[in-house]
Amino acid sequence: MDEHKLIRERERGEKAKRLLENELLVEAWTNIEEKLMVEWRATGPDEMPRREDCWRTLRLLNKLESVFKTHIERGEIAVKMIATVEEDAKRKRFHVV
C-alpha cells in the first residue's frame, strides 16, 4: 500500500474515533439503544413484527459501530505502517555503501 493510501486510512481512522467519542453521538446512540430495548421487552407474544423491527434496528446500530471500529483499527495499522516506511526511508538516507 502506498504512503498516500496509508495516510488516508489513518485520517479515516482518526475521524471514526472522533465520531465514536463525540458526546452527542454517544448520548444519542445510547438513548436509541435504551428505547429500543425497552420497546422490545414490552412487546407481547402477538407483536412479532414490532419485536423484529426493534431487533433489526439494534443489529443495524451494532453493525454501524463495527464499521467505525474497523476504520479505527485500520487507521492504527496505517500509523504503524507509516512509521515503518519513514524508518526505512531514514535508514536508506543514512546508509553508506
PDB file of N, CA and C in Angstrom:
ATOM      1  N   MET A   1       0.857  -1.176   0.000  1.00  0.00           N
ATOM      2  CA  MET A   1       0.000   0.000   0.000  1.00  0.00           C
ATOM      3  C   MET A   1       0.901   1.236   0.000  1.00  0.00           C
ATOM      4  N   ASP A   2       0.597   2.201  -0.865  1.00  0.00           N
ATOM      5  CA  ASP A   2       1.456   3.378  -0.920  1.00  0.00           C
ATOM      6  C   ASP A   2       1.170   4.320   0.258  1.00  0.00           C
ATOM      7  N   GLU A   3       2.077   5.228   0.445  1.00  0.00           N
ATOM      8  CA  GLU A   3       2.005   6.106   1.614  1.00  0.00           C
ATOM      9  C   GLU A   3       0.750   6.987   1.610  1.00  0.00           C
ATOM     10  N   HIS A   4       0.295   7.404   0.444  1.00  0.00           N
ATOM     11  CA  HIS A   4      -0.906   8.239   0.359  1.00  0.00           C
ATOM     12  C   HIS A   4      -2.143   7.476   0.844  1.00  0.00           C
ATOM     13  N   LYS A   5      -2.221   6.203   0.465  1.00  0.00           N
ATOM     14  CA  LYS A   5      -3.344   5.380   0.931  1.00  0.00           C
ATOM     15  C   LYS A   5      -3.263   5.171   2.433  1.00  0.00           C
ATOM     16  N   LEU A   6      -2.062   4.989   2.940  1.00  0.00           N
ATOM     17  CA  LEU A   6      -1.894   4.826   4.385  1.00  0.00           C
ATOM     18  C   LEU A   6      -2.314   6.088   5.132  1.00  0.00           C
ATOM     19  N   ILE A   7      -1.965   7.223   4.591  1.00  0.00           N
ATOM     20  CA  ILE A   7      -2.346   8.493   5.217  1.00  0.00           C
ATOM     21  C   ILE A   7      -3.861   8.645   5.218  1.00  0.00           C
ATOM     22  N   ARG A   8      -4.510   8.270   4.108  1.00  0.00           N
ATOM     23  CA  ARG A   8      -5.979   8.333   4.056  1.00  0.00           C
ATOM     24  C   ARG A   8      -6.602   7.389   5.079  1.00  0.00           C
ATOM     25  N   GLU A   9      -6.047   6.189   5.212  1.00  0.00           N
ATOM     26  CA  GLU A   9      -6.555   5.222   6.198  1.00  0.00           C
ATOM     27  C   GLU A   9      -6.403   5.775   7.615  1.00  0.00           C
ATOM     28  N   ARG A  10      -5.241   6.379   7.876  1.00  0.00           N
ATOM     29  CA  ARG A  10      -5.002   6.970   9.193  1.00  0.00           C
ATOM     30  C   ARG A  10      -6.027   8.070   9.484  1.00  0.00           C
ATOM     31  N   GLU A  11      -6.258   8.939   8.502  1.00  0.00           N
ATOM     32  CA  GLU A  11      -7.207  10.041   8.677  1.00  0.00           C
ATOM     33  C   GLU A  11      -8.629   9.533   8.883  1.00  0.00           C
ATOM     34  N   ARG A  12      -9.016   8.505   8.123  1.00  0.00           N
ATOM     35  CA  ARG A  12     -10.354   7.929   8.289  1.00  0.00           C
ATOM     36  C   ARG A  12     -10.497   7.320   9.687  1.00  0.00           C
ATOM     37  N   GLY A  13      -9.450   6.671  10.149  1.00  0.00           N
ATOM     38  CA  GLY A  13      -9.468   6.103  11.491  1.00  0.00           C
ATOM     39  C   GLY A  13      -9.618   7.175  12.559  1.00  0.00           C
ATOM     40  N   GLU A  14      -8.903   8.275  12.375  1.00  0.00           N
ATOM     41  CA  GLU A  14      -8.994   9.386  13.328  1.00  0.00           C
ATOM     42  C   GLU A  14     -10.398   9.981  13.337  1.00  0.00           C
ATOM     43  N   LYS A  15     -10.987  10.142  12.155  1.00  0.00           N
ATOM     44  CA  LYS A  15     -12.349  10.679  12.067  1.00  0.00           C
ATOM     45  C   LYS A  15     -13.353   9.739  12.728  1.00  0.00           C
ATOM     46  N   ALA A  16     -13.202   8.442  12.474  1.00  0.00           N
ATOM     47  CA  ALA A  16     -14.109   7.462  13.071  1.00  0.00           C
ATOM     48  C   ALA A  16     -13.990   7.482  14.593  1.00  0.00           C
ATOM     49  N   LYS A  17     -12.767   7.609  15.095  1.00  0.00           N
ATOM     50  CA  LYS A  17     -12.560   7.653  16.541  1.00  0.00           C
ATOM     51  C   LYS A  17     -13.210   8.894  17.143  1.00  0.00           C
ATOM     52  N   ARG A  18     -13.039  10.023  16.473  1.00  0.00           N
ATOM     53  CA  ARG A  18     -13.675  11.264  16.967  1.00  0.00           C
ATOM     54  C   ARG A  18     -15.192  11.117  17.002  1.00  0.00           C
ATOM     55  N   LEU A  19     -15.750  10.479  15.985  1.00  0.00           N
ATOM     56  CA  LEU A  19     -17.200  10.271  15.964  1.00  0.00           C
ATOM     57  C   LEU A  19     -17.655   9.390  17.125  1.00  0.00           C
ATOM     58  N   LEU A  20     -16.969   8.269  17.328  1.00  0.00           N
ATOM     59  CA  LEU A  20     -17.372   7.356  18.391  1.00  0.00           C
ATOM     60  C   LEU A  20     -17.135   7.937  19.780  1.00  0.00           C
ATOM     61  N   GLU A  21     -16.275   8.942  19.876  1.00  0.00           N
ATOM     62  CA  GLU A  21     -16.022   9.586  21.160  1.00  0.00           C
ATOM     63  C   GLU A  21     -16.823  10.876  21.337  1.00  0.00           C
ATOM     64  N   ASN A  22     -17.550  11.282  20.296  1.00  0.00           N
ATOM     65  CA  ASN A  22     -18.344  12.509  20.366  1.00  0.00           C
ATOM     66  C   ASN A  22     -19.482  12.331  21.363  1.00  0.00           C
ATOM     67  N   GLU A  23     -19.533  13.196  22.364  1.00  0.00           N
ATOM     68  CA  GLU A  23     -20.509  13.012  23.437  1.00  0.00           C
ATOM     69  C   GLU A  23     -21.959  13.086  22.955  1.00  0.00           C
ATOM     70  N   LEU A  24     -22.237  13.905  21.954  1.00  0.00           N
ATOM     71  CA  LEU A  24     -23.614  13.977  21.443  1.00  0.00           C
ATOM     72  C   LEU A  24     -23.996  12.690  20.723  1.00  0.00           C
ATOM     73  N   LEU A  25     -23.069  12.154  19.941  1.00  0.00           N
ATOM     74  CA  LEU A  25     -23.351  10.905  19.244  1.00  0.00           C
ATOM     75  C   LEU A  25     -23.493   9.755  20.238  1.00  0.00           C
ATOM     76  N   VAL A  26     -22.598   9.696  21.227  1.00  0.00           N
ATOM     77  CA  VAL A  26     -22.671   8.639  22.237  1.00  0.00           C
ATOM     78  C   VAL A  26     -23.994   8.724  22.992  1.00  0.00           C
ATOM     79  N   GLU A  27     -24.389   9.932  23.349  1.00  0.00           N
ATOM     80  CA  GLU A  27     -25.648  10.122  24.067  1.00  0.00           C
ATOM     81  C   GLU A  27     -26.842   9.684  23.212  1.00  0.00           C
ATOM     82  N   ALA A  28     -26.846  10.097  21.961  1.00  0.00           N
ATOM     83  CA  ALA A  28     -27.952   9.728  21.067  1.00  0.00           C
ATOM     84  C   ALA A  28     -27.975   8.216  20.852  1.00  0.00           C
ATOM     85  N   TRP A  29     -26.828   7.628  20.617  1.00  0.00           N
ATOM     86  CA  TRP A  29     -26.716   6.195  20.372  1.00  0.00           C
ATOM     87  C   TRP A  29     -27.252   5.415  21.572  1.00  0.00           C
ATOM     88  N   THR A  30     -26.797   5.802  22.766  1.00  0.00           N
ATOM     89  CA  THR A  30     -27.225   5.141  23.995  1.00  0.00           C
ATOM     90  C   THR A  30     -28.724   5.287  24.197  1.00  0.00           C
ATOM     91  N   ASN A  31     -29.224   6.473  23.944  1.00  0.00           N
ATOM     92  CA  ASN A  31     -30.650   6.753  24.096  1.00  0.00           C
ATOM     93  C   ASN A  31     -31.478   5.880  23.153  1.00  0.00           C
ATOM     94  N   ILE A  32     -31.048   5.796  21.913  1.00  0.00           N
ATOM     95  CA  ILE A  32     -31.766   4.969  20.932  1.00  0.00           C
ATOM     96  C   ILE A  32     -31.751   3.502  21.353  1.00  0.00           C
ATOM     97  N   GLU A  33     -30.570   3.012  21.752  1.00  0.00           N
ATOM     98  CA  GLU A  33     -30.461   1.608  22.169  1.00  0.00           C
ATOM     99  C   GLU A  33     -31.365   1.318  23.365  1.00  0.00           C
ATOM    100  N   GLU A  34     -31.349   2.212  24.340  1.00  0.00           N
ATOM    101  CA  GLU A  34     -32.174   2.003  25.534  1.00  0.00           C
ATOM    102  C   GLU A  34     -33.663   1.980  25.188  1.00  0.00           C
ATOM    103  N   LYS A  35     -34.090   2.917  24.355  1.00  0.00           N
ATOM    104  CA  LYS A  35     -35.505   2.966  23.960  1.00  0.00           C
ATOM    105  C   LYS A  35     -35.906   1.718  23.175  1.00  0.00           C
ATOM    106  N   LEU A  36     -35.029   1.264  22.294  1.00  0.00           N
ATOM    107  CA  LEU A  36     -35.328   0.050  21.535  1.00  0.00           C
ATOM    108  C   LEU A  36     -35.424  -1.173  22.448  1.00  0.00           C
ATOM    109  N   MET A  37     -34.531  -1.261  23.418  1.00  0.00           N
ATOM    110  CA  MET A  37     -34.570  -2.390  24.343  1.00  0.00           C
ATOM    111  C   MET A  37     -35.852  -2.372  25.186  1.00  0.00           C
ATOM    112  N   VAL A  38     -36.244  -1.180  25.646  1.00  0.00           N
ATOM    113  CA  VAL A  38     -37.488  -1.062  26.417  1.00  0.00           C
ATOM    114  C   VAL A  38     -38.672  -1.477  25.551  1.00  0.00           C
ATOM    115  N   GLU A  39     -38.694  -0.974  24.325  1.00  0.00           N
ATOM    116  CA  GLU A  39     -39.800  -1.314  23.410  1.00  0.00           C
ATOM    117  C   GLU A  39     -39.798  -2.810  23.106  1.00  0.00           C
ATOM    118  N   TRP A  40     -38.626  -3.383  22.878  1.00  0.00           N
ATOM    119  CA  TRP A  40     -38.500  -4.803  22.569  1.00  0.00           C
ATOM    120  C   TRP A  40     -39.023  -5.647  23.728  1.00  0.00           C
ATOM    121  N   ARG A  41     -38.609  -5.296  24.947  1.00  0.00           N
ATOM    122  CA  ARG A  41     -39.035  -6.058  26.123  1.00  0.00           C
ATOM    123  C   ARG A  41     -40.535  -5.906  26.397  1.00  0.00           C
ATOM    124  N   ALA A  42     -41.102  -4.801  25.956  1.00  0.00           N
ATOM    125  CA  ALA A  42     -42.511  -4.534  26.226  1.00  0.00           C
ATOM    126  C   ALA A  42     -43.446  -5.214  25.221  1.00  0.00           C
ATOM    127  N   THR A  43     -42.875  -5.813  24.183  1.00  0.00           N
ATOM    128  CA  THR A  43     -43.743  -6.445  23.184  1.00  0.00           C
ATOM    129  C   THR A  43     -44.353  -7.726  23.737  1.00  0.00           C
ATOM    130  N   GLY A  44     -45.556  -7.973  23.301  1.00  0.00           N
ATOM    131  CA  GLY A  44     -46.256  -9.196  23.693  1.00  0.00           C
ATOM    132  C   GLY A  44     -46.052 -10.290  22.671  1.00  0.00           C
ATOM    133  N   PRO A  45     -46.564 -11.475  22.968  1.00  0.00           N
ATOM    134  CA  PRO A  45     -46.389 -12.613  22.060  1.00  0.00           C
ATOM    135  C   PRO A  45     -46.987 -12.385  20.676  1.00  0.00           C
ATOM    136  N   ASP A  46     -47.996 -11.534  20.591  1.00  0.00           N
ATOM    137  CA  ASP A  46     -48.664 -11.285  19.309  1.00  0.00           C
ATOM    138  C   ASP A  46     -48.051 -10.103  18.540  1.00  0.00           C
ATOM    139  N   GLU A  47     -46.905  -9.578  19.000  1.00  0.00           N
ATOM    140  CA  GLU A  47     -46.293  -8.399  18.365  1.00  0.00           C
ATOM    141  C   GLU A  47     -44.942  -8.727  17.730  1.00  0.00           C
ATOM    142  N   MET A  48     -44.891  -9.864  17.078  1.00  0.00           N
ATOM    143  CA  MET A  48     -43.636 -10.292  16.473  1.00  0.00           C
ATOM    144  C   MET A  48     -43.071  -9.276  15.477  1.00  0.00           C
ATOM    145  N   PRO A  49     -43.857  -8.676  14.575  1.00  0.00           N
ATOM    146  CA  PRO A  49     -43.280  -7.702  13.632  1.00  0.00           C
ATOM    147  C   PRO A  49     -42.624  -6.518  14.359  1.00  0.00           C
ATOM    148  N   ARG A  50     -43.253  -6.021  15.402  1.00  0.00           N
ATOM    149  CA  ARG A  50     -42.685  -4.903  16.169  1.00  0.00           C
ATOM    150  C   ARG A  50     -41.387  -5.325  16.856  1.00  0.00           C
ATOM    151  N   ARG A  51     -41.387  -6.505  17.434  1.00  0.00           N
ATOM    152  CA  ARG A  51     -40.203  -7.029  18.115  1.00  0.00           C
ATOM    153  C   ARG A  51     -39.060  -7.212  17.111  1.00  0.00           C
ATOM    154  N   GLU A  52     -39.379  -7.745  15.937  1.00  0.00           N
ATOM    155  CA  GLU A  52     -38.361  -7.939  14.905  1.00  0.00           C
ATOM    156  C   GLU A  52     -37.802  -6.614  14.393  1.00  0.00           C
ATOM    157  N   ASP A  53     -38.659  -5.601  14.287  1.00  0.00           N
ATOM    158  CA  ASP A  53     -38.176  -4.271  13.884  1.00  0.00           C
ATOM    159  C   ASP A  53     -37.175  -3.729  14.893  1.00  0.00           C
ATOM    160  N   CYS A  54     -37.472  -3.896  16.169  1.00  0.00           N
ATOM    161  CA  CYS A  54     -36.546  -3.447  17.215  1.00  0.00           C
ATOM    162  C   CYS A  54     -35.228  -4.199  17.096  1.00  0.00           C
ATOM    163  N   TRP A  55     -35.318  -5.507  16.932  1.00  0.00           N
ATOM    164  CA  TRP A  55     -34.116  -6.331  16.832  1.00  0.00           C
ATOM    165  C   TRP A  55     -33.268  -5.925  15.631  1.00  0.00           C
ATOM    166  N   ARG A  56     -33.922  -5.730  14.475  1.00  0.00           N
ATOM    167  CA  ARG A  56     -33.193  -5.333  13.265  1.00  0.00           C
ATOM    168  C   ARG A  56     -32.520  -3.974  13.452  1.00  0.00           C
ATOM    169  N   THR A  57     -33.198  -3.056  14.086  1.00  0.00           N
ATOM    170  CA  THR A  57     -32.623  -1.731  14.310  1.00  0.00           C
ATOM    171  C   THR A  57     -31.431  -1.817  15.256  1.00  0.00           C
ATOM    172  N   LEU A  58     -31.535  -2.633  16.299  1.00  0.00           N
ATOM    173  CA  LEU A  58     -30.402  -2.828  17.212  1.00  0.00           C
ATOM    174  C   LEU A  58     -29.217  -3.447  16.473  1.00  0.00           C
ATOM    175  N   ARG A  59     -29.479  -4.422  15.622  1.00  0.00           N
ATOM    176  CA  ARG A  59     -28.420  -5.046  14.832  1.00  0.00           C
ATOM    177  C   ARG A  59     -27.756  -4.031  13.901  1.00  0.00           C
ATOM    178  N   LEU A  60     -28.564  -3.153  13.315  1.00  0.00           N
ATOM    179  CA  LEU A  60     -28.030  -2.124  12.437  1.00  0.00           C
ATOM    180  C   LEU A  60     -27.104  -1.184  13.210  1.00  0.00           C
ATOM    181  N   LEU A  61     -27.507  -0.788  14.410  1.00  0.00           N
ATOM    182  CA  LEU A  61     -26.651   0.062  15.243  1.00  0.00           C
ATOM    183  C   LEU A  61     -25.330  -0.638  15.547  1.00  0.00           C
ATOM    184  N   ASN A  62     -25.396  -1.922  15.851  1.00  0.00           N
ATOM    185  CA  ASN A  62     -24.176  -2.688  16.132  1.00  0.00           C
ATOM    186  C   ASN A  62     -23.273  -2.778  14.901  1.00  0.00           C
ATOM    187  N   LYS A  63     -23.880  -2.977  13.736  1.00  0.00           N
ATOM    188  CA  LYS A  63     -23.092  -3.055  12.506  1.00  0.00           C
ATOM    189  C   LYS A  63     -22.438  -1.717  12.197  1.00  0.00           C
ATOM    190  N   LEU A  64     -23.169  -0.648  12.408  1.00  0.00           N
ATOM    191  CA  LEU A  64     -22.627   0.687  12.169  1.00  0.00           C
ATOM    192  C   LEU A  64     -21.442   0.949  13.098  1.00  0.00           C
ATOM    193  N   GLU A  65     -21.593   0.596  14.357  1.00  0.00           N
ATOM    194  CA  GLU A  65     -20.488   0.753  15.305  1.00  0.00           C
ATOM    195  C   GLU A  65     -19.285  -0.087  14.865  1.00  0.00           C
ATOM    196  N   SER A  66     -19.547  -1.272  14.378  1.00  0.00           N
ATOM    197  CA  SER A  66     -18.484  -2.159  13.907  1.00  0.00           C
ATOM    198  C   SER A  66     -17.726  -1.542  12.733  1.00  0.00           C
ATOM    199  N   VAL A  67     -18.440  -0.880  11.843  1.00  0.00           N
ATOM    200  CA  VAL A  67     -17.796  -0.219  10.704  1.00  0.00           C
ATOM    201  C   VAL A  67     -16.841   0.866  11.203  1.00  0.00           C
ATOM    202  N   PHE A  68     -17.300   1.679  12.157  1.00  0.00           N
ATOM    203  CA  PHE A  68     -16.439   2.726  12.712  1.00  0.00           C
ATOM    204  C   PHE A  68     -15.214   2.114  13.386  1.00  0.00           C
ATOM    205  N   LYS A  69     -15.412   1.037  14.149  1.00  0.00           N
ATOM    206  CA  LYS A  69     -14.298   0.395  14.850  1.00  0.00           C
ATOM    207  C   LYS A  69     -13.299  -0.202  13.863  1.00  0.00           C
ATOM    208  N   THR A  70     -13.796  -0.717  12.749  1.00  0.00           N
ATOM    209  CA  THR A  70     -12.906  -1.247  11.713  1.00  0.00           C
ATOM    210  C   THR A  70     -12.043  -0.131  11.139  1.00  0.00           C
ATOM    211  N   HIS A  71     -12.642   1.034  10.907  1.00  0.00           N
ATOM    212  CA  HIS A  71     -11.861   2.178  10.409  1.00  0.00           C
ATOM    213  C   HIS A  71     -10.803   2.591  11.427  1.00  0.00           C
ATOM    214  N   ILE A  72     -11.155   2.559  12.699  1.00  0.00           N
ATOM    215  CA  ILE A  72     -10.197   2.904  13.748  1.00  0.00           C
ATOM    216  C   ILE A  72      -9.031   1.917  13.731  1.00  0.00           C
ATOM    217  N   GLU A  73      -9.338   0.636  13.650  1.00  0.00           N
ATOM    218  CA  GLU A  73      -8.286  -0.391  13.625  1.00  0.00           C
ATOM    219  C   GLU A  73      -7.393  -0.242  12.393  1.00  0.00           C
ATOM    220  N   ARG A  74      -7.997  -0.002  11.251  1.00  0.00           N
ATOM    221  CA  ARG A  74      -7.202   0.185  10.031  1.00  0.00           C
ATOM    222  C   ARG A  74      -6.334   1.428  10.146  1.00  0.00           C
ATOM    223  N   GLY A  75      -6.876   2.471  10.769  1.00  0.00           N
ATOM    224  CA  GLY A  75      -6.099   3.689  10.976  1.00  0.00           C
ATOM    225  C   GLY A  75      -4.905   3.442  11.874  1.00  0.00           C
ATOM    226  N   GLU A  76      -5.094   2.648  12.916  1.00  0.00           N
ATOM    227  CA  GLU A  76      -3.993   2.322  13.826  1.00  0.00           C
ATOM    228  C   GLU A  76      -2.926   1.500  13.116  1.00  0.00           C
ATOM    229  N   ILE A  77      -3.356   0.581  12.264  1.00  0.00           N
ATOM    230  CA  ILE A  77      -2.408  -0.208  11.474  1.00  0.00           C
ATOM    231  C   ILE A  77      -1.644   0.712  10.519  1.00  0.00           C
ATOM    232  N   ALA A  78      -2.365   1.645   9.894  1.00  0.00           N
ATOM    233  CA  ALA A  78      -1.728   2.583   8.961  1.00  0.00           C
ATOM    234  C   ALA A  78      -0.685   3.430   9.677  1.00  0.00           C
ATOM    235  N   VAL A  79      -0.957   3.853  10.906  1.00  0.00           N
ATOM    236  CA  VAL A  79       0.009   4.644  11.678  1.00  0.00           C
ATOM    237  C   VAL A  79       1.307   3.849  11.842  1.00  0.00           C
ATOM    238  N   LYS A  80       1.180   2.580  12.186  1.00  0.00           N
ATOM    239  CA  LYS A  80       2.365   1.732  12.359  1.00  0.00           C
ATOM    240  C   LYS A  80       3.107   1.537  11.035  1.00  0.00           C
ATOM    241  N   MET A  81       2.349   1.352   9.964  1.00  0.00           N
ATOM    242  CA  MET A  81       2.980   1.144   8.665  1.00  0.00           C
ATOM    243  C   MET A  81       3.674   2.415   8.187  1.00  0.00           C
ATOM    244  N   ILE A  82       3.077   3.567   8.439  1.00  0.00           N
ATOM    245  CA  ILE A  82       3.702   4.847   8.071  1.00  0.00           C
ATOM    246  C   ILE A  82       5.015   5.004   8.831  1.00  0.00           C
ATOM    247  N   ALA A  83       5.002   4.670  10.118  1.00  0.00           N
ATOM    248  CA  ALA A  83       6.225   4.768  10.914  1.00  0.00           C
ATOM    249  C   ALA A  83       7.306   3.852  10.345  1.00  0.00           C
ATOM    250  N   THR A  84       6.919   2.661   9.923  1.00  0.00           N
ATOM    251  CA  THR A  84       7.879   1.717   9.337  1.00  0.00           C
ATOM    252  C   THR A  84       8.446   2.267   8.035  1.00  0.00           C
ATOM    253  N   VAL A  85       7.579   2.816   7.195  1.00  0.00           N
ATOM    254  CA  VAL A  85       8.025   3.391   5.920  1.00  0.00           C
ATOM    255  C   VAL A  85       8.992   4.543   6.186  1.00  0.00           C
ATOM    256  N   GLU A  86       8.667   5.391   7.153  1.00  0.00           N
ATOM    257  CA  GLU A  86       9.537   6.529   7.470  1.00  0.00           C
ATOM    258  C   GLU A  86      10.878   6.066   8.028  1.00  0.00           C
ATOM    259  N   GLU A  87      10.861   5.031   8.868  1.00  0.00           N
ATOM    260  CA  GLU A  87      12.107   4.485   9.409  1.00  0.00           C
ATOM    261  C   GLU A  87      12.968   3.892   8.292  1.00  0.00           C
ATOM    262  N   ASP A  88      12.323   3.168   7.382  1.00  0.00           N
ATOM    263  CA  ASP A  88      13.056   2.592   6.251  1.00  0.00           C
ATOM    264  C   ASP A  88      13.680   3.688   5.391  1.00  0.00           C
ATOM    265  N   ALA A  89      12.923   4.745   5.145  1.00  0.00           N
ATOM    266  CA  ALA A  89      13.434   5.856   4.333  1.00  0.00           C
ATOM    267  C   ALA A  89      14.599   6.531   5.047  1.00  0.00           C
ATOM    268  N   LYS A  90      14.496   6.685   6.349  1.00  0.00           N
ATOM    269  CA  LYS A  90      15.571   7.315   7.122  1.00  0.00           C
ATOM    270  C   LYS A  90      16.837   6.449   7.067  1.00  0.00           C
ATOM    271  N   ARG A  91      16.675   5.136   7.212  1.00  0.00           N
ATOM    272  CA  ARG A  91      17.829   4.232   7.156  1.00  0.00           C
ATOM    273  C   ARG A  91      18.502   4.288   5.783  1.00  0.00           C
ATOM    274  N   LYS A  92      17.689   4.355   4.734  1.00  0.00           N
ATOM    275  CA  LYS A  92      18.249   4.396   3.376  1.00  0.00           C
ATOM    276  C   LYS A  92      19.016   5.690   3.127  1.00  0.00           C
ATOM    277  N   ARG A  93      18.540   6.798   3.706  1.00  0.00           N
ATOM    278  CA  ARG A  93      19.226   8.094   3.518  1.00  0.00           C
ATOM    279  C   ARG A  93      20.597   8.101   4.169  1.00  0.00           C
ATOM    280  N   PHE A  94      20.693   7.433   5.313  1.00  0.00           N
ATOM    281  CA  PHE A  94      21.946   7.462   6.052  1.00  0.00           C
ATOM    282  C   PHE A  94      22.813   6.217   5.829  1.00  0.00           C
ATOM    283  N   HIS A  95      22.356   5.349   4.964  1.00  0.00           N
ATOM    284  CA  HIS A  95      23.121   4.135   4.679  1.00  0.00           C
ATOM    285  C   HIS A  95      24.241   4.455   3.718  1.00  0.00           C
ATOM    286  N   VAL A  96      25.429   4.135   4.151  1.00  0.00           N
ATOM    287  CA  VAL A  96      26.590   4.379   3.312  1.00  0.00           C
ATOM    288  C   VAL A  96      27.087   3.049   2.772  1.00  0.00           C
ATOM    289  N   VAL A  97      27.289   3.008   1.461  1.00  0.00           N
ATOM    290  CA  VAL A  97      27.741   1.771   0.816  1.00  0.00           C
ATOM    291  C   VAL A  97      29.239   1.751   0.709  1.00  0.00           C
TER     292      VAL A  97
END
